Tab-separated table of C-alpha atoms in Angstrom:
chain	number	residue	atom	x	y	z
A	1	UNK	CA	175.785	399.688	58.653
A	2	UNK	CA	173.401	399.230	55.746
A	3	UNK	CA	169.632	399.539	56.485
A	4	UNK	CA	167.330	396.460	56.512
A	5	UNK	CA	165.834	395.502	53.154
A	6	UNK	CA	162.365	396.095	52.904
A	7	UNK	CA	161.783	392.877	50.938
A	8	UNK	CA	163.472	390.942	53.779
A	9	UNK	CA	161.349	392.645	56.321
A	10	UNK	CA	158.108	391.782	54.044
A	11	UNK	CA	159.036	388.335	53.811
A	12	UNK	CA	159.783	387.799	57.739
A	13	UNK	CA	156.712	389.797	58.774
A	14	UNK	CA	154.187	387.729	56.549
A	15	UNK	CA	155.754	384.427	57.336
A	16	UNK	CA	155.397	385.349	61.367
A	17	UNK	CA	152.146	386.906	61.131
A	18	UNK	CA	150.592	384.056	58.992
A	19	UNK	CA	152.043	381.668	61.814
A	20	UNK	CA	150.737	383.548	64.689
A	21	UNK	CA	147.351	383.987	62.677
A	22	UNK	CA	146.611	380.403	62.542
A	23	UNK	CA	147.683	379.719	66.230
A	24	UNK	CA	144.928	382.478	67.241
A	25	UNK	CA	142.079	381.814	64.487
A	26	UNK	CA	139.352	380.587	66.981
A	27	UNK	CA	139.809	383.986	68.849
A	28	UNK	CA	139.306	386.034	65.585
A	29	UNK	CA	135.941	384.085	64.755
A	30	UNK	CA	135.001	384.176	68.084
A	31	UNK	CA	135.267	387.971	68.302
A	32	UNK	CA	133.360	388.633	64.824
A	33	UNK	CA	130.632	386.064	66.133
A	34	UNK	CA	130.366	388.055	69.542
A	35	UNK	CA	130.358	391.429	67.662
A	36	UNK	CA	127.562	390.271	65.214
A	37	UNK	CA	125.244	389.103	68.012
A	38	UNK	CA	125.419	392.421	69.870
A	39	UNK	CA	124.560	394.676	66.811
A	40	UNK	CA	121.585	392.701	66.363
A	41	UNK	CA	120.309	391.594	69.535
A	42	UNK	CA	122.031	394.251	71.967
A	43	UNK	CA	124.080	393.939	75.089
A	44	UNK	CA	122.781	390.324	76.272
A	45	UNK	CA	123.430	388.576	73.468
A	46	UNK	CA	127.198	390.005	73.484
A	47	UNK	CA	127.820	388.788	76.871
A	48	UNK	CA	128.240	384.972	75.612
A	49	UNK	CA	131.654	384.212	76.773
A	50	UNK	CA	134.793	383.752	74.125
A	51	UNK	CA	135.325	379.951	75.321
A	52	UNK	CA	131.638	379.210	74.949
A	53	UNK	CA	131.212	380.842	71.533
A	54	UNK	CA	134.360	378.813	70.558
A	55	UNK	CA	133.403	375.617	71.777
A	56	UNK	CA	129.574	376.489	69.963
A	57	UNK	CA	131.261	377.557	66.708
A	58	UNK	CA	133.439	374.124	66.897
A	59	UNK	CA	130.272	371.880	67.536
A	60	UNK	CA	128.807	373.052	64.500
A	61	UNK	CA	131.845	372.582	62.235
A	62	UNK	CA	132.154	376.291	61.354
A	63	UNK	CA	135.225	377.362	63.826
A	64	UNK	CA	137.423	377.678	60.752
A	65	UNK	CA	134.928	378.737	58.316
A	66	UNK	CA	136.694	381.804	56.406
A	67	UNK	CA	140.041	380.733	57.811
A	68	UNK	CA	141.668	380.411	54.129
A	69	UNK	CA	140.598	383.944	53.414
A	70	UNK	CA	141.581	385.136	56.507
A	71	UNK	CA	145.002	383.526	55.985
A	72	UNK	CA	145.501	384.857	52.631
A	73	UNK	CA	144.621	388.542	53.712
A	74	UNK	CA	146.657	388.281	56.785
A	75	UNK	CA	149.816	387.038	54.986
A	76	UNK	CA	149.248	389.707	52.202
A	77	UNK	CA	148.487	392.508	54.567
A	78	UNK	CA	151.851	391.572	56.885
A	79	UNK	CA	153.918	391.184	53.479
A	80	UNK	CA	152.628	394.363	51.954
A	81	UNK	CA	152.766	396.502	55.670
A	82	UNK	CA	156.191	395.455	56.406
A	83	UNK	CA	157.714	396.444	53.123
A	84	UNK	CA	156.212	399.756	53.311
A	85	UNK	CA	156.990	400.162	57.027
A	86	UNK	CA	160.746	399.420	56.393
A	87	UNK	CA	160.799	401.313	53.285
A	88	UNK	CA	159.427	404.490	55.043
A	89	UNK	CA	161.659	404.063	57.840
A	90	UNK	CA	164.853	403.862	55.233
A	91	UNK	CA	163.177	407.018	53.530
A	92	UNK	CA	163.098	408.843	56.758
A	93	UNK	CA	166.302	407.671	58.209
A	94	UNK	CA	164.244	406.119	61.506
A	95	UNK	CA	165.823	403.933	63.837
A	96	UNK	CA	164.150	403.606	67.179
A	97	UNK	CA	162.589	407.153	67.628
A	98	UNK	CA	158.790	406.276	69.137
A	99	UNK	CA	157.360	409.541	67.598
A	100	UNK	CA	158.922	408.560	64.095
A	101	UNK	CA	157.821	404.979	64.657
A	102	UNK	CA	154.481	406.524	64.815
A	103	UNK	CA	154.434	408.348	61.680
A	104	UNK	CA	156.157	405.649	59.592
A	105	UNK	CA	153.657	403.090	61.021
A	106	UNK	CA	151.023	405.315	59.938
A	107	UNK	CA	152.044	405.572	56.542
A	108	UNK	CA	152.520	402.160	56.104
A	109	UNK	CA	149.260	401.094	57.435
A	110	UNK	CA	147.329	403.632	54.890
A	111	UNK	CA	148.790	402.154	52.029
A	112	UNK	CA	148.116	398.430	53.169
A	113	UNK	CA	144.614	399.240	54.017
A	114	UNK	CA	143.986	400.339	50.357
A	115	UNK	CA	145.849	397.692	49.030
A	116	UNK	CA	144.173	394.473	51.303
A	117	UNK	CA	140.764	395.719	52.381
A	118	UNK	CA	138.999	393.583	49.757
A	119	UNK	CA	140.696	390.370	51.229
A	120	UNK	CA	139.407	391.368	54.439
A	121	UNK	CA	135.811	391.911	53.451
A	122	UNK	CA	136.134	388.475	51.876
A	123	UNK	CA	137.223	387.114	55.136
A	124	UNK	CA	134.343	389.106	57.368
A	125	UNK	CA	131.731	387.868	55.255
A	126	UNK	CA	132.942	383.888	55.258
A	127	UNK	CA	133.365	384.166	58.658
A	128	UNK	CA	129.691	385.764	59.213
A	129	UNK	CA	128.209	383.352	56.442
A	130	UNK	CA	127.133	386.606	54.597
A	131	UNK	CA	126.217	386.527	50.738
A	132	UNK	CA	126.522	389.677	48.855
A	133	UNK	CA	124.169	392.399	49.300
A	134	UNK	CA	122.718	393.883	46.352
A	135	UNK	CA	119.629	395.661	45.484
A	136	UNK	CA	117.605	392.397	44.854
A	137	UNK	CA	119.478	390.004	47.112
A	138	UNK	CA	119.940	390.665	50.654
A	139	UNK	CA	120.863	387.850	53.281
A	140	UNK	CA	121.279	388.075	56.945
A	141	UNK	CA	124.032	386.841	58.958
A	142	UNK	CA	124.008	383.402	59.747
A	143	UNK	CA	122.905	382.742	63.213
A	144	UNK	CA	125.380	380.193	65.586
A	145	UNK	CA	122.139	378.367	66.214
A	146	UNK	CA	121.387	377.169	62.652
A	147	UNK	CA	124.107	374.980	61.798
A	148	UNK	CA	122.628	373.739	58.436
A	149	UNK	CA	122.153	377.241	57.203
A	150	UNK	CA	125.480	378.064	58.051
A	151	UNK	CA	127.057	375.190	56.499
A	152	UNK	CA	125.342	375.555	53.211
A	153	UNK	CA	126.345	379.461	53.129
A	154	UNK	CA	129.872	378.554	53.838
A	155	UNK	CA	130.192	376.009	51.060
A	156	UNK	CA	130.190	378.923	48.726
A	157	UNK	CA	133.893	379.055	47.372
A	158	UNK	CA	136.117	382.043	47.811
A	159	UNK	CA	136.282	383.163	44.246
A	160	UNK	CA	132.515	382.467	43.717
A	161	UNK	CA	131.642	385.042	46.457
A	162	UNK	CA	134.505	387.422	44.959
A	163	UNK	CA	132.587	386.935	41.849
A	164	UNK	CA	129.313	387.790	43.578
A	165	UNK	CA	130.383	390.912	45.146
A	166	UNK	CA	132.036	392.361	41.711
A	167	UNK	CA	128.641	391.616	39.914
A	168	UNK	CA	126.107	392.764	42.560
A	169	UNK	CA	127.868	395.625	44.186
A	170	UNK	CA	130.941	396.397	42.149
A	171	UNK	CA	134.420	397.848	43.533
A	172	UNK	CA	132.561	399.419	46.328
A	173	UNK	CA	131.474	396.204	47.697
A	174	UNK	CA	135.206	395.552	48.455
A	175	UNK	CA	135.628	398.633	50.401
A	176	UNK	CA	132.839	398.876	52.697
A	177	UNK	CA	134.694	399.326	55.755
A	178	UNK	CA	137.375	401.549	54.121
A	179	UNK	CA	137.117	404.596	56.068
A	180	UNK	CA	137.037	402.872	59.833
A	181	UNK	CA	139.804	400.650	58.414
A	182	UNK	CA	141.551	403.838	57.533
A	183	UNK	CA	140.956	405.272	60.976
A	184	UNK	CA	142.421	402.046	62.640
A	185	UNK	CA	145.595	402.859	61.321
A	186	UNK	CA	145.889	404.352	64.453
A	187	UNK	CA	146.498	400.833	65.814
A	188	UNK	CA	149.747	399.920	64.267
A	189	UNK	CA	150.913	403.585	64.975
A	190	UNK	CA	150.082	403.146	68.707
A	191	UNK	CA	151.542	399.571	68.887
A	192	UNK	CA	155.121	400.443	67.453
A	193	UNK	CA	155.049	403.650	69.518
A	194	UNK	CA	154.387	401.610	72.766
A	195	UNK	CA	156.642	398.620	71.978
A	196	UNK	CA	159.576	401.329	71.297
A	197	UNK	CA	158.837	403.308	74.096
A	198	UNK	CA	158.775	400.099	76.505
A	199	UNK	CA	161.646	398.752	74.860
A	200	UNK	CA	163.844	401.872	75.558
A	201	UNK	CA	162.537	401.942	79.217
A	202	UNK	CA	163.536	398.496	79.654
A	203	UNK	CA	167.213	398.646	78.096
A	204	UNK	CA	167.583	401.604	80.448
A	205	UNK	CA	166.347	399.888	83.319
A	206	UNK	CA	168.666	396.926	82.778
A	207	UNK	CA	171.821	398.800	81.358
A	208	UNK	CA	171.740	396.931	78.450
A	209	UNK	CA	170.690	397.059	74.397
A	210	UNK	CA	169.652	393.498	73.720
A	211	UNK	CA	166.260	392.007	74.128
A	212	UNK	CA	165.614	388.148	74.825
A	213	UNK	CA	162.924	386.249	73.163
A	214	UNK	CA	160.892	386.300	76.254
A	215	UNK	CA	161.215	390.265	76.216
A	216	UNK	CA	160.164	390.404	72.561
A	217	UNK	CA	157.081	388.279	73.388
A	218	UNK	CA	155.972	390.332	76.697
A	219	UNK	CA	156.634	393.897	75.177
A	220	UNK	CA	154.465	392.600	71.632
A	221	UNK	CA	151.912	391.400	73.464
A	222	UNK	CA	151.602	394.524	76.299
A	223	UNK	CA	152.008	397.063	73.342
A	224	UNK	CA	148.986	395.050	71.534
A	225	UNK	CA	146.811	395.313	74.389
A	226	UNK	CA	147.324	399.199	74.473
A	227	UNK	CA	146.863	399.384	70.704
A	228	UNK	CA	143.461	397.307	70.962
A	229	UNK	CA	142.188	398.822	73.817
A	230	UNK	CA	142.748	402.645	72.255
A	231	UNK	CA	141.132	401.639	68.803
A	232	UNK	CA	138.480	398.750	69.624
A	233	UNK	CA	135.723	401.131	69.072
A	234	UNK	CA	136.919	401.661	65.545
A	235	UNK	CA	137.042	398.411	64.741
A	236	UNK	CA	133.630	397.308	66.165
A	237	UNK	CA	132.136	400.049	63.632
A	238	UNK	CA	134.170	398.961	60.717
A	239	UNK	CA	132.591	395.156	61.614
A	240	UNK	CA	129.284	397.048	61.843
A	241	UNK	CA	129.751	398.869	58.389
A	242	UNK	CA	130.289	395.467	56.714
A	243	UNK	CA	126.906	394.082	57.436
A	244	UNK	CA	123.693	394.436	55.381
A	245	UNK	CA	121.662	396.240	57.809
A	246	UNK	CA	124.163	399.115	57.870
A	247	UNK	CA	124.073	399.537	54.091
A	248	UNK	CA	120.352	399.440	54.238
A	249	UNK	CA	119.900	402.060	56.326
A	250	UNK	CA	122.033	404.201	54.818
A	251	UNK	CA	119.982	404.504	51.849
A	252	UNK	CA	121.980	402.641	48.940
A	253	UNK	CA	122.400	405.692	47.061
A	254	UNK	CA	125.076	405.440	44.097
A	255	UNK	CA	127.500	407.790	42.798
A	256	UNK	CA	128.406	411.339	44.639
A	257	UNK	CA	126.256	410.161	47.631
A	258	UNK	CA	128.627	406.961	48.326
A	259	UNK	CA	130.716	408.936	50.800
A	260	UNK	CA	127.605	410.414	52.420
A	261	UNK	CA	126.095	407.180	52.559
A	262	UNK	CA	128.956	405.849	54.448
A	263	UNK	CA	129.213	408.748	56.861
A	264	UNK	CA	125.594	408.300	57.752
A	265	UNK	CA	125.956	404.739	58.304
A	266	UNK	CA	128.907	404.995	60.660
A	267	UNK	CA	127.115	407.570	62.416
A	268	UNK	CA	124.212	405.405	63.065
A	269	UNK	CA	126.118	402.510	64.036
A	270	UNK	CA	127.863	404.788	66.532
A	271	UNK	CA	125.061	405.817	68.227
A	272	UNK	CA	123.412	402.297	68.024
A	273	UNK	CA	126.689	401.138	69.662
A	274	UNK	CA	126.643	403.696	72.436
A	275	UNK	CA	122.808	403.513	73.269
A	276	UNK	CA	123.036	399.717	73.554
A	277	UNK	CA	126.005	399.551	75.759
A	278	UNK	CA	127.658	397.175	73.112
A	279	UNK	CA	130.599	399.520	71.878
A	280	UNK	CA	133.292	397.207	73.378
A	281	UNK	CA	131.668	393.820	73.108
A	282	UNK	CA	133.984	391.163	72.034
A	283	UNK	CA	136.919	392.884	73.379
A	284	UNK	CA	137.773	390.224	75.608
A	285	UNK	CA	138.611	387.599	72.975
A	286	UNK	CA	139.877	390.314	70.810
A	287	UNK	CA	142.490	390.847	73.705
A	288	UNK	CA	143.120	387.459	74.102
A	289	UNK	CA	143.717	387.168	70.179
A	290	UNK	CA	145.535	389.904	69.444
A	291	UNK	CA	147.875	390.176	72.251
A	292	UNK	CA	148.576	386.536	71.890
A	293	UNK	CA	149.094	387.132	68.192
A	294	UNK	CA	151.253	390.015	68.597
A	295	UNK	CA	153.554	388.595	70.971
A	296	UNK	CA	154.435	385.558	68.809
A	297	UNK	CA	154.617	387.962	65.813
A	298	UNK	CA	157.378	390.058	67.453
A	299	UNK	CA	159.290	387.101	68.132
A	300	UNK	CA	159.264	385.224	65.146
A	301	UNK	CA	159.549	388.392	62.639
A	302	UNK	CA	162.440	389.664	64.654
A	303	UNK	CA	164.287	386.390	64.810
A	304	UNK	CA	163.718	385.621	61.094
A	305	UNK	CA	164.597	388.754	60.181
A	306	UNK	CA	167.844	388.731	61.849
A	307	UNK	CA	168.504	385.323	60.004
A	308	UNK	CA	167.974	386.978	56.542
A	309	UNK	CA	170.467	389.962	57.353
A	310	UNK	CA	172.729	387.536	58.446
A	311	UNK	CA	172.638	385.256	55.060
A	312	UNK	CA	172.283	388.671	53.019
């Protein structure tokens, strides 16, 4: 039979991922807030519970701050990722082998990061209430206890924020967390490898090839839990590198020193997290978000993809 079209997989992935993102966005916002507090105030500040954080953000009217940029970033990322994921699967002739899934998922993730990282940088700054960080204008992440300040900062239009980043920091401002983001390519690689391995085991256990929607839901959630636990420290460091503090401490040197500055900032963020014991701050909210999101995504994406193939 003819292999699936990358375009059809792209559309299915974008639609399913966008729906899952909207349904789980409060957990995404809570994770970023918890990580930000633990970075600036240590382990005790990072212990504020997930649902308490969500209630606090909701009461201040900023729970869905950054939701639009996140929605756009997630939809674009999923469209790009699933297009190249299917493209590389067709290119290598991959079907369901876990190790090949690991390879093509990594290839697709690298391409996706390079294309969509600017959108996620915008989303991170909106959720955290940050303005641009330049040599003459540096602002701190908004405190969850300052709703007036947060509302002022969050009123900045998405395009205005992008323009400010471009004007004060240049193209590098959109790629501050790109190094750990590239390392995070391990996340979808582990996800699809775990999913296919678990799916193969389930098929052998049942003696049947088909998977129900409930199977997809549970396998998707389980696979994402594995991938999230394995790669969460990298995600924490990625969030740290997007803050003014990490940029200021790295020296701010331009040109040929930019990569060195990034590596120095990454090392300092790593040591700071280890010393404060906050490397896994926000993991519980992240697991709730990613496991539920992946479970919804796997069901929707595969069902949408099947319908598109039937119509083709």
